[in-house]
Amino acid sequence: MILKPQDLLVALKLVAVGSERWTYARLAKELGLSASEAHAGVQRCLRAGLLVENVTATLNDPAMREALLSKDIYPVKPRRRRASQASEFGNPVRPHDRLLAEFVIHGARFVFVPDRLPLSIGVPTSHSAPAFAGVFAPGSTDFVWPHPNGQVRGQGIEPLHSNVPFAAMQDAKLYEMLALFDALRIGKARERGMAIDRLAAILDPHTSRPPKPAPKG
């Protein structure tokens, strides 16, 4: 099994969606994929450990459902629904916070290496993205995902997936994560350090981290 770029896009989208109910049709529409591509991406991420099944998804297993009911966890017997659908008890899968953060921060940039493209009009990314105005050190060059609806001219960067510009324009939180990921892929050391901190806080918010030492001088 080899993870595809759209698989990471799907996983990050599920982070952005959070606890909201979703369907494969919704993922497909908002990412510009087909429903079958969205479903296949979820399945590969499950196999890789980047996503995990929700406990409530096991309610589709009769033995597990009866075990839960016997402990009075659910006072009303739930209706059986397809595993691919979100149930009244939650979505069927969710991101594995720690493993997804570990992969995005420490591994994915070596797997999905971007090509630099000619100067073009597009959607700003990396430190040039609007969400990071005043956060990253200003650079002499703006980085963009080439796109006909873009409004910034800069150094073209191959996005993680061809649908990234479209998907980012639909979802501000997803846009933030994708731009941070590009800061890891193409940024300078200071930008990468900031991107690591912010991605860790978004992807794995429940893990405590040691405070940073005070700057010298």
mmCIF file of C-alpha atoms in Angstrom:
data_model
loop_
_atom_site.group_PDB
_atom_site.id
_atom_site.type_symbol
_atom_site.label_atom_id
_atom_site.label_comp_id
_atom_site.label_asym_id
_atom_site.label_seq_id
_atom_site.Cartn_x
_atom_site.Cartn_y
_atom_site.Cartn_z
ATOM 1 C CA MET A 1 0.000 0.000 0.000
ATOM 2 C CA ILE A 2 1.260 3.466 -0.922
ATOM 3 C CA LEU A 3 -0.347 6.629 0.427
ATOM 4 C CA LYS A 4 -1.452 9.008 -2.285
ATOM 5 C CA PRO A 5 -1.426 12.816 -2.043
ATOM 6 C CA GLN A 6 -5.219 12.925 -1.896
ATOM 7 C CA ASP A 7 -5.131 10.621 1.137
ATOM 8 C CA LEU A 8 -3.312 13.242 3.206
ATOM 9 C CA LEU A 9 -5.711 15.868 1.849
ATOM 10 C CA VAL A 10 -8.649 13.758 3.069
ATOM 11 C CA ALA A 11 -7.055 13.249 6.500
ATOM 12 C CA LEU A 12 -6.438 16.981 6.937
ATOM 13 C CA LYS A 13 -9.996 17.699 5.838
ATOM 14 C CA LEU A 14 -11.278 15.427 8.603
ATOM 15 C CA VAL A 15 -9.185 17.422 11.082
ATOM 16 C CA ALA A 16 -10.811 20.594 9.772
ATOM 17 C CA VAL A 17 -14.299 19.069 9.954
ATOM 18 C CA GLY A 18 -13.747 18.072 13.594
ATOM 19 C CA SER A 19 -16.839 16.710 15.318
ATOM 20 C CA GLU A 20 -19.231 17.848 12.588
ATOM 21 C CA ARG A 21 -21.145 15.084 10.859
ATOM 22 C CA TRP A 22 -19.786 14.275 7.422
ATOM 23 C CA THR A 23 -20.487 11.955 4.543
ATOM 24 C CA TYR A 24 -18.310 10.752 1.685
ATOM 25 C CA ALA A 25 -20.456 12.848 -0.623
ATOM 26 C CA ARG A 26 -19.597 15.947 1.417
ATOM 27 C CA LEU A 27 -15.878 15.139 1.468
ATOM 28 C CA ALA A 28 -15.933 14.581 -2.272
ATOM 29 C CA LYS A 29 -17.746 17.838 -2.996
ATOM 30 C CA GLU A 30 -15.553 20.001 -0.762
ATOM 31 C CA LEU A 31 -12.292 18.420 -1.947
ATOM 32 C CA GLY A 32 -13.171 18.172 -5.621
ATOM 33 C CA LEU A 33 -12.834 14.375 -5.560
ATOM 34 C CA SER A 34 -15.227 11.598 -6.448
ATOM 35 C CA ALA A 35 -16.986 9.815 -3.597
ATOM 36 C CA SER A 36 -15.049 6.650 -4.429
ATOM 37 C CA GLU A 37 -11.739 8.546 -4.235
ATOM 38 C CA ALA A 38 -12.695 9.997 -0.858
ATOM 39 C CA HIS A 39 -13.686 6.550 0.416
ATOM 40 C CA ALA A 40 -10.466 4.948 -0.878
ATOM 41 C CA GLY A 41 -8.436 7.712 0.755
ATOM 42 C CA VAL A 42 -10.081 7.076 4.107
ATOM 43 C CA GLN A 43 -9.423 3.341 3.798
ATOM 44 C CA ARG A 44 -5.718 3.830 3.015
ATOM 45 C CA CYS A 45 -5.360 6.273 5.913
ATOM 46 C CA LEU A 46 -6.993 3.717 8.210
ATOM 47 C CA ARG A 47 -4.501 1.069 7.089
ATOM 48 C CA ALA A 48 -1.618 3.499 7.631
ATOM 49 C CA GLY A 49 -2.855 4.420 11.118
ATOM 50 C CA LEU A 50 -3.474 8.098 10.296
ATOM 51 C CA LEU A 51 -7.189 7.583 10.941
ATOM 52 C CA VAL A 52 -8.883 5.272 13.424
ATOM 53 C CA GLU A 53 -12.376 3.870 13.676
ATOM 54 C CA ASN A 54 -14.610 5.536 16.210
ATOM 55 C CA VAL A 55 -15.745 3.245 19.014
ATOM 56 C CA THR A 56 -19.328 3.974 18.005
ATOM 57 C CA ALA A 57 -18.680 2.488 14.579
ATOM 58 C CA THR A 58 -18.402 -0.897 16.275
ATOM 59 C CA LEU A 59 -22.131 -0.684 16.965
ATOM 60 C CA ASN A 60 -22.533 -2.206 13.525
ATOM 61 C CA ASP A 61 -20.946 -5.353 14.933
ATOM 62 C CA PRO A 62 -23.835 -7.278 16.603
ATOM 63 C CA ALA A 63 -21.608 -8.838 19.283
ATOM 64 C CA MET A 64 -20.047 -5.527 20.247
ATOM 65 C CA ARG A 65 -23.417 -3.789 20.199
ATOM 66 C CA GLU A 66 -24.920 -6.325 22.576
ATOM 67 C CA ALA A 67 -21.887 -6.045 24.872
ATOM 68 C CA LEU A 68 -22.296 -2.288 25.035
ATOM 69 C CA LEU A 69 -26.022 -2.527 25.618
ATOM 70 C CA SER A 70 -25.506 -5.049 28.404
ATOM 71 C CA LYS A 71 -23.439 -2.430 30.233
ATOM 72 C CA ASP A 72 -26.226 0.129 29.884
ATOM 73 C CA ILE A 73 -23.950 2.467 27.976
ATOM 74 C CA TYR A 74 -26.749 3.118 25.493
ATOM 75 C CA PRO A 75 -30.239 3.007 27.013
ATOM 76 C CA VAL A 76 -31.916 2.807 23.603
ATOM 77 C CA LYS A 77 -30.869 0.242 21.073
ATOM 78 C CA PRO A 78 -29.453 2.099 18.053
ATOM 79 C CA ARG A 79 -30.572 1.414 14.532
ATOM 80 C CA ARG A 80 -28.109 -0.443 12.345
ATOM 81 C CA ARG A 81 -26.584 1.777 9.672
ATOM 82 C CA ARG A 82 -23.918 1.282 7.058
ATOM 83 C CA ALA A 83 -20.379 1.709 8.381
ATOM 84 C CA SER A 84 -19.675 4.254 5.648
ATOM 85 C CA GLN A 85 -22.290 6.614 7.083
ATOM 86 C CA ALA A 86 -22.042 8.827 10.135
ATOM 87 C CA SER A 87 -24.379 7.543 12.832
ATOM 88 C CA GLU A 88 -26.298 9.467 15.446
ATOM 89 C CA PHE A 89 -23.443 8.555 17.803
ATOM 90 C CA GLY A 90 -20.647 10.068 15.700
ATOM 91 C CA ASN A 91 -18.630 9.742 12.535
ATOM 92 C CA PRO A 92 -17.303 6.300 11.577
ATOM 93 C CA VAL A 93 -13.635 7.357 11.629
ATOM 94 C CA ARG A 94 -11.553 10.151 13.119
ATOM 95 C CA PRO A 95 -7.953 11.338 12.847
ATOM 96 C CA HIS A 96 -5.371 9.627 15.052
ATOM 97 C CA ASP A 97 -4.035 12.859 16.522
ATOM 98 C CA ARG A 98 -0.560 11.707 17.505
ATOM 99 C CA LEU A 99 0.249 9.578 14.475
ATOM 100 C CA LEU A 100 -1.145 12.052 11.962
ATOM 101 C CA ALA A 101 0.852 14.876 13.556
ATOM 102 C CA GLU A 102 3.979 12.717 13.582
ATOM 103 C CA PHE A 103 3.582 11.856 9.897
ATOM 104 C CA VAL A 104 2.763 15.383 8.706
ATOM 105 C CA ILE A 105 5.534 17.036 10.706
ATOM 106 C CA HIS A 106 8.318 14.491 10.387
ATOM 107 C CA GLY A 107 7.612 12.370 7.323
ATOM 108 C CA ALA A 108 5.215 13.730 4.739
ATOM 109 C CA ARG A 109 7.483 16.470 3.403
ATOM 110 C CA PHE A 110 9.983 13.796 2.372
ATOM 111 C CA VAL A 111 7.263 11.782 0.641
ATOM 112 C CA PHE A 112 5.429 14.592 -1.128
ATOM 113 C CA VAL A 113 8.299 16.749 -2.368
ATOM 114 C CA PRO A 114 7.081 19.816 -4.309
ATOM 115 C CA ASP A 115 8.367 21.067 -7.639
ATOM 116 C CA ARG A 116 9.015 24.756 -8.090
ATOM 117 C CA LEU A 117 7.039 26.122 -11.006
ATOM 118 C CA PRO A 118 7.376 29.314 -13.067
ATOM 119 C CA LEU A 119 6.158 32.661 -11.734
ATOM 120 C CA SER A 120 2.392 32.710 -12.010
ATOM 121 C CA ILE A 121 -0.880 34.028 -10.623
ATOM 122 C CA GLY A 122 -2.335 31.859 -7.929
ATOM 123 C CA VAL A 123 -3.424 31.232 -4.336
ATOM 124 C CA PRO A 124 -0.799 32.238 -1.721
ATOM 125 C CA THR A 125 0.767 29.440 0.302
ATOM 126 C CA SER A 126 3.491 28.846 2.891
ATOM 127 C CA HIS A 127 4.455 32.101 4.656
ATOM 128 C CA SER A 128 2.618 34.082 1.942
ATOM 129 C CA ALA A 129 -0.823 32.782 2.979
ATOM 130 C CA PRO A 130 -3.127 35.419 4.537
ATOM 131 C CA ALA A 131 -3.425 33.466 7.794
ATOM 132 C CA PHE A 132 0.260 34.046 8.493
ATOM 133 C CA ALA A 133 0.508 37.778 7.884
ATOM 134 C CA GLY A 134 2.818 39.086 10.587
ATOM 135 C CA VAL A 135 3.642 35.555 11.826
ATOM 136 C CA PHE A 136 6.386 34.354 9.508
ATOM 137 C CA ALA A 137 9.400 36.427 8.700
ATOM 138 C CA PRO A 138 8.629 38.402 5.525
ATOM 139 C CA GLY A 139 10.350 37.047 2.450
ATOM 140 C CA SER A 140 11.289 38.646 -0.834
ATOM 141 C CA THR A 141 9.232 36.123 -2.798
ATOM 142 C CA ASP A 142 5.604 35.137 -2.505
ATOM 143 C CA PHE A 143 4.755 31.470 -3.021
ATOM 144 C CA VAL A 144 1.531 30.513 -4.768
ATOM 145 C CA TRP A 145 -0.387 27.504 -6.001
ATOM 146 C CA PRO A 146 -1.040 28.371 -9.657
ATOM 147 C CA HIS A 147 -4.768 28.862 -10.135
ATOM 148 C CA PRO A 148 -6.859 30.898 -12.602
ATOM 149 C CA ASN A 149 -8.862 32.461 -9.761
ATOM 150 C CA GLY A 150 -5.779 33.492 -7.795
ATOM 151 C CA GLN A 151 -4.998 37.142 -7.120
ATOM 152 C CA VAL A 152 -1.312 37.045 -6.157
ATOM 153 C CA ARG A 153 1.687 36.741 -8.456
ATOM 154 C CA GLY A 154 4.576 34.735 -7.111
ATOM 155 C CA GLN A 155 6.821 31.714 -7.319
ATOM 156 C CA GLY A 156 4.684 28.768 -8.339
ATOM 157 C CA ILE A 157 4.742 25.751 -6.029
ATOM 158 C CA GLU A 158 3.276 22.390 -6.921
ATOM 159 C CA PRO A 159 0.482 21.761 -4.389
ATOM 160 C CA LEU A 160 0.145 18.530 -2.476
ATOM 161 C CA HIS A 161 -2.667 17.601 -4.887
ATOM 162 C CA SER A 162 -4.084 19.363 -7.917
ATOM 163 C CA ASN A 163 -7.343 20.038 -6.019
ATOM 164 C CA VAL A 164 -5.615 21.783 -3.112
ATOM 165 C CA PRO A 165 -6.269 25.374 -4.294
ATOM 166 C CA PHE A 166 -9.969 24.615 -4.765
ATOM 167 C CA ALA A 167 -10.280 22.780 -1.429
ATOM 168 C CA ALA A 168 -8.388 25.491 0.458
ATOM 169 C CA MET A 169 -10.696 28.206 -0.844
ATOM 170 C CA GLN A 170 -13.682 26.279 0.589
ATOM 171 C CA ASP A 171 -12.300 25.835 4.118
ATOM 172 C CA ALA A 172 -10.134 28.329 6.035
ATOM 173 C CA LYS A 173 -8.876 25.786 8.572
ATOM 174 C CA LEU A 174 -7.885 23.333 5.858
ATOM 175 C CA TYR A 175 -6.169 26.204 4.020
ATOM 176 C CA GLU A 176 -4.175 27.014 7.161
ATOM 177 C CA MET A 177 -2.939 23.432 7.527
ATOM 178 C CA LEU A 178 -2.045 23.088 3.846
ATOM 179 C CA ALA A 179 -0.129 26.376 3.889
ATOM 180 C CA LEU A 180 1.703 25.301 7.056
ATOM 181 C CA PHE A 181 2.569 22.021 5.375
ATOM 182 C CA ASP A 182 4.053 23.955 2.473
ATOM 183 C CA ALA A 183 6.103 25.996 4.942
ATOM 184 C CA LEU A 184 7.577 22.669 6.041
ATOM 185 C CA ARG A 185 8.183 21.628 2.438
ATOM 186 C CA ILE A 186 9.754 24.820 1.089
ATOM 187 C CA GLY A 187 10.317 27.209 3.991
ATOM 188 C CA LYS A 188 13.521 28.341 5.642
ATOM 189 C CA ALA A 189 14.554 27.035 9.056
ATOM 190 C CA ARG A 190 12.650 29.682 11.044
ATOM 191 C CA GLU A 191 9.501 29.203 8.994
ATOM 192 C CA ARG A 192 9.732 25.422 9.362
ATOM 193 C CA GLY A 193 10.098 25.782 13.125
ATOM 194 C CA MET A 194 6.995 27.961 13.346
ATOM 195 C CA ALA A 195 5.083 25.615 11.068
ATOM 196 C CA ILE A 196 5.979 22.625 13.241
ATOM 197 C CA ASP A 197 4.704 24.376 16.375
ATOM 198 C CA ARG A 198 1.425 25.436 14.790
ATOM 199 C CA LEU A 199 0.770 22.120 13.067
ATOM 200 C CA ALA A 200 1.454 20.244 16.303
ATOM 201 C CA ALA A 201 -1.049 22.449 18.136
ATOM 202 C CA ILE A 202 -3.711 21.868 15.466
ATOM 203 C CA LEU A 203 -3.193 18.165 14.780
ATOM 204 C CA ASP A 204 -2.391 16.939 18.287
ATOM 205 C CA PRO A 205 -3.854 19.524 20.689
ATOM 206 C CA HIS A 206 -4.076 17.198 23.689
ATOM 207 C CA THR A 207 -0.360 16.428 23.912
ATOM 208 C CA SER A 208 1.445 18.637 26.401
ATOM 209 C CA ARG A 209 4.706 20.111 25.210
ATOM 210 C CA PRO A 210 7.589 21.527 27.230
ATOM 211 C CA PRO A 211 7.759 25.315 27.234
ATOM 212 C CA LYS A 212 10.280 26.849 24.883
ATOM 213 C CA PRO A 213 13.373 28.433 26.429
ATOM 214 C CA ALA A 214 13.308 32.211 26.613
ATOM 215 C CA PRO A 215 15.203 33.851 23.760
ATOM 216 C CA LYS A 216 18.724 34.898 24.634
ATOM 217 C CA GLY A 217 19.629 38.538 24.719
#
